[in-house]
Amino acid sequence: MRSIYVILIVLLSSNANAQMREAHLKTLLSICETAQSNNDIGTVKNIANQIKNEPLHSDQVLASKMKNCLSAAFGVEAVKVDSKGLVKSIAEKMSAIESDCKLLLENAPNIALDNKICRRIFLTDN
């Protein structure tokens, strides 16, 4: 029974460490901002090395802070974009837009047909 717990802990900890948790990322970015304001290049580079392999965060504020930290450390943005996450986000947003356009068409057809985005969806929807 004890070995099952050990195996679960190992599996869960490696899975949890696969991507940096948001709270940890926020802490690192806060340290990086403070180091930048104090011109502590060593700390900025240390933090940047810890976050450089992380995909760009979907939260725009955190993504901007990541870019600033990496730019301060390396002079260029060394950001890895999460392509799969972006594609998933686009698909989810497109689905929501299509749903909203269909609802708008049912409730206010003239407005729905006048809307460029909805009109494009209606014309391409098979």
mmCIF file of C-alpha atoms in Angstrom:
data_model
loop_
_atom_site.group_PDB
_atom_site.id
_atom_site.type_symbol
_atom_site.label_atom_id
_atom_site.label_comp_id
_atom_site.label_asym_id
_atom_site.label_seq_id
_atom_site.Cartn_x
_atom_site.Cartn_y
_atom_site.Cartn_z
ATOM 1 C CA MET A 1 0.000 0.000 0.000
ATOM 2 C CA ARG A 2 2.842 2.360 0.836
ATOM 3 C CA SER A 3 4.424 1.739 -2.576
ATOM 4 C CA ILE A 4 1.191 2.814 -4.298
ATOM 5 C CA TYR A 5 1.351 6.138 -2.462
ATOM 6 C CA VAL A 6 4.980 6.599 -3.465
ATOM 7 C CA ILE A 7 4.190 5.861 -7.102
ATOM 8 C CA LEU A 8 1.241 8.268 -7.069
ATOM 9 C CA ILE A 9 3.325 11.012 -5.479
ATOM 10 C CA VAL A 10 6.086 10.591 -8.051
ATOM 11 C CA LEU A 11 3.644 10.604 -10.962
ATOM 12 C CA LEU A 12 1.695 13.587 -9.683
ATOM 13 C CA SER A 13 4.766 15.622 -8.791
ATOM 14 C CA SER A 14 6.369 15.120 -12.203
ATOM 15 C CA ASN A 15 3.076 15.983 -13.885
ATOM 16 C CA ALA A 16 2.642 19.074 -11.715
ATOM 17 C CA ASN A 17 6.178 20.184 -12.465
ATOM 18 C CA ALA A 18 5.714 19.741 -16.205
ATOM 19 C CA GLN A 19 4.346 23.231 -16.438
ATOM 20 C CA MET A 20 5.104 26.013 -14.064
ATOM 21 C CA ARG A 21 2.193 26.787 -11.793
ATOM 22 C CA GLU A 22 0.696 30.233 -12.172
ATOM 23 C CA ALA A 23 1.411 31.277 -8.578
ATOM 24 C CA HIS A 24 5.066 30.338 -8.968
ATOM 25 C CA LEU A 25 5.254 32.181 -12.282
ATOM 26 C CA LYS A 26 3.710 35.311 -10.734
ATOM 27 C CA THR A 27 6.266 35.209 -7.933
ATOM 28 C CA LEU A 28 9.167 34.848 -10.348
ATOM 29 C CA LEU A 29 7.888 37.681 -12.526
ATOM 30 C CA SER A 30 7.481 39.927 -9.494
ATOM 31 C CA ILE A 31 11.087 39.211 -8.521
ATOM 32 C CA CYS A 32 12.179 39.920 -12.086
ATOM 33 C CA GLU A 33 10.360 43.288 -12.110
ATOM 34 C CA THR A 34 11.961 44.275 -8.812
ATOM 35 C CA ALA A 35 15.387 43.209 -10.051
ATOM 36 C CA GLN A 36 14.907 45.255 -13.233
ATOM 37 C CA SER A 37 13.982 48.361 -11.252
ATOM 38 C CA ASN A 38 17.106 47.857 -9.110
ATOM 39 C CA ASN A 39 19.320 47.146 -12.160
ATOM 40 C CA ASP A 40 20.165 43.704 -10.745
ATOM 41 C CA ILE A 41 21.039 42.006 -14.044
ATOM 42 C CA GLY A 42 22.187 38.789 -12.363
ATOM 43 C CA THR A 43 18.810 38.195 -10.759
ATOM 44 C CA VAL A 44 16.979 39.156 -13.960
ATOM 45 C CA LYS A 45 18.996 36.582 -15.923
ATOM 46 C CA ASN A 46 18.472 33.959 -13.223
ATOM 47 C CA ILE A 47 14.699 34.417 -13.316
ATOM 48 C CA ALA A 48 14.655 34.568 -17.133
ATOM 49 C CA ASN A 49 16.511 31.252 -17.293
ATOM 50 C CA GLN A 50 13.818 29.704 -15.085
ATOM 51 C CA ILE A 51 10.946 30.901 -17.300
ATOM 52 C CA LYS A 52 12.500 30.808 -20.774
ATOM 53 C CA ASN A 53 11.188 27.326 -21.638
ATOM 54 C CA GLU A 54 7.669 28.043 -20.445
ATOM 55 C CA PRO A 55 5.046 28.647 -23.141
ATOM 56 C CA LEU A 56 3.730 32.167 -23.347
ATOM 57 C CA HIS A 57 0.973 32.461 -20.774
ATOM 58 C CA SER A 58 -2.593 32.962 -22.020
ATOM 59 C CA ASP A 59 -3.136 35.787 -19.518
ATOM 60 C CA GLN A 60 -2.051 38.926 -21.395
ATOM 61 C CA VAL A 61 -0.637 40.607 -18.274
ATOM 62 C CA LEU A 62 1.527 37.615 -17.385
ATOM 63 C CA ALA A 63 2.549 37.170 -21.019
ATOM 64 C CA SER A 64 3.665 40.807 -21.161
ATOM 65 C CA LYS A 65 5.630 40.448 -17.929
ATOM 66 C CA MET A 66 7.287 37.294 -19.291
ATOM 67 C CA LYS A 67 8.307 39.146 -22.458
ATOM 68 C CA ASN A 68 9.680 42.071 -20.444
ATOM 69 C CA CYS A 69 11.736 39.811 -18.199
ATOM 70 C CA LEU A 70 13.119 37.783 -21.112
ATOM 71 C CA SER A 71 13.893 40.931 -23.100
ATOM 72 C CA ALA A 72 15.702 42.482 -20.139
ATOM 73 C CA ALA A 73 17.783 39.344 -19.670
ATOM 74 C CA PHE A 74 18.536 38.324 -23.236
ATOM 75 C CA GLY A 75 17.889 41.464 -25.270
ATOM 76 C CA VAL A 76 15.398 39.659 -27.495
ATOM 77 C CA GLU A 77 12.204 37.857 -26.831
ATOM 78 C CA ALA A 78 12.947 34.179 -26.367
ATOM 79 C CA VAL A 79 9.338 33.140 -25.906
ATOM 80 C CA LYS A 80 7.956 29.747 -26.795
ATOM 81 C CA VAL A 81 4.389 30.105 -28.059
ATOM 82 C CA ASP A 82 1.880 27.460 -27.042
ATOM 83 C CA SER A 83 0.490 26.727 -30.526
ATOM 84 C CA LYS A 84 -1.870 23.981 -29.402
ATOM 85 C CA GLY A 85 -3.277 26.233 -26.693
ATOM 86 C CA LEU A 86 -3.775 29.070 -29.163
ATOM 87 C CA VAL A 87 -5.552 26.813 -31.665
ATOM 88 C CA LYS A 88 -7.807 25.485 -28.906
ATOM 89 C CA SER A 89 -8.558 29.018 -27.718
ATOM 90 C CA ILE A 90 -9.409 30.156 -31.252
ATOM 91 C CA ALA A 91 -11.721 27.185 -31.795
ATOM 92 C CA GLU A 92 -13.516 27.819 -28.500
ATOM 93 C CA LYS A 93 -13.968 31.511 -29.292
ATOM 94 C CA MET A 94 -15.159 30.756 -32.825
ATOM 95 C CA SER A 95 -17.703 28.295 -31.492
ATOM 96 C CA ALA A 96 -18.985 30.919 -29.035
ATOM 97 C CA ILE A 97 -19.208 33.528 -31.813
ATOM 98 C CA GLU A 98 -21.120 31.129 -34.075
ATOM 99 C CA SER A 99 -23.524 30.345 -31.254
ATOM 100 C CA ASP A 100 -24.036 34.043 -30.514
ATOM 101 C CA CYS A 101 -24.645 34.812 -34.189
ATOM 102 C CA LYS A 102 -27.275 32.058 -34.452
ATOM 103 C CA LEU A 103 -28.982 33.366 -31.324
ATOM 104 C CA LEU A 104 -28.863 36.903 -32.734
ATOM 105 C CA LEU A 105 -30.341 35.627 -36.012
ATOM 106 C CA GLU A 106 -33.278 34.106 -34.133
ATOM 107 C CA ASN A 107 -33.926 37.221 -32.048
ATOM 108 C CA ALA A 108 -32.916 40.088 -34.334
ATOM 109 C CA PRO A 109 -32.416 38.823 -37.901
ATOM 110 C CA ASN A 110 -31.772 42.245 -39.456
ATOM 111 C CA ILE A 111 -29.009 43.041 -36.982
ATOM 112 C CA ALA A 112 -27.486 39.578 -37.420
ATOM 113 C CA LEU A 113 -27.419 39.928 -41.198
ATOM 114 C CA ASP A 114 -25.968 43.440 -40.993
ATOM 115 C CA ASN A 115 -23.134 42.242 -38.760
ATOM 116 C CA LYS A 116 -20.052 41.470 -40.893
ATOM 117 C CA ILE A 117 -18.818 38.619 -38.729
ATOM 118 C CA CYS A 118 -22.205 36.921 -38.460
ATOM 119 C CA ARG A 119 -22.881 37.403 -42.171
ATOM 120 C CA ARG A 120 -19.555 35.742 -42.974
ATOM 121 C CA ILE A 121 -20.444 32.836 -40.705
ATOM 122 C CA PHE A 122 -23.875 32.412 -42.296
ATOM 123 C CA LEU A 123 -22.444 32.482 -45.807
ATOM 124 C CA THR A 124 -19.713 29.924 -45.088
ATOM 125 C CA ASP A 125 -21.835 27.699 -42.821
ATOM 126 C CA ASN A 126 -22.842 24.560 -44.746
#
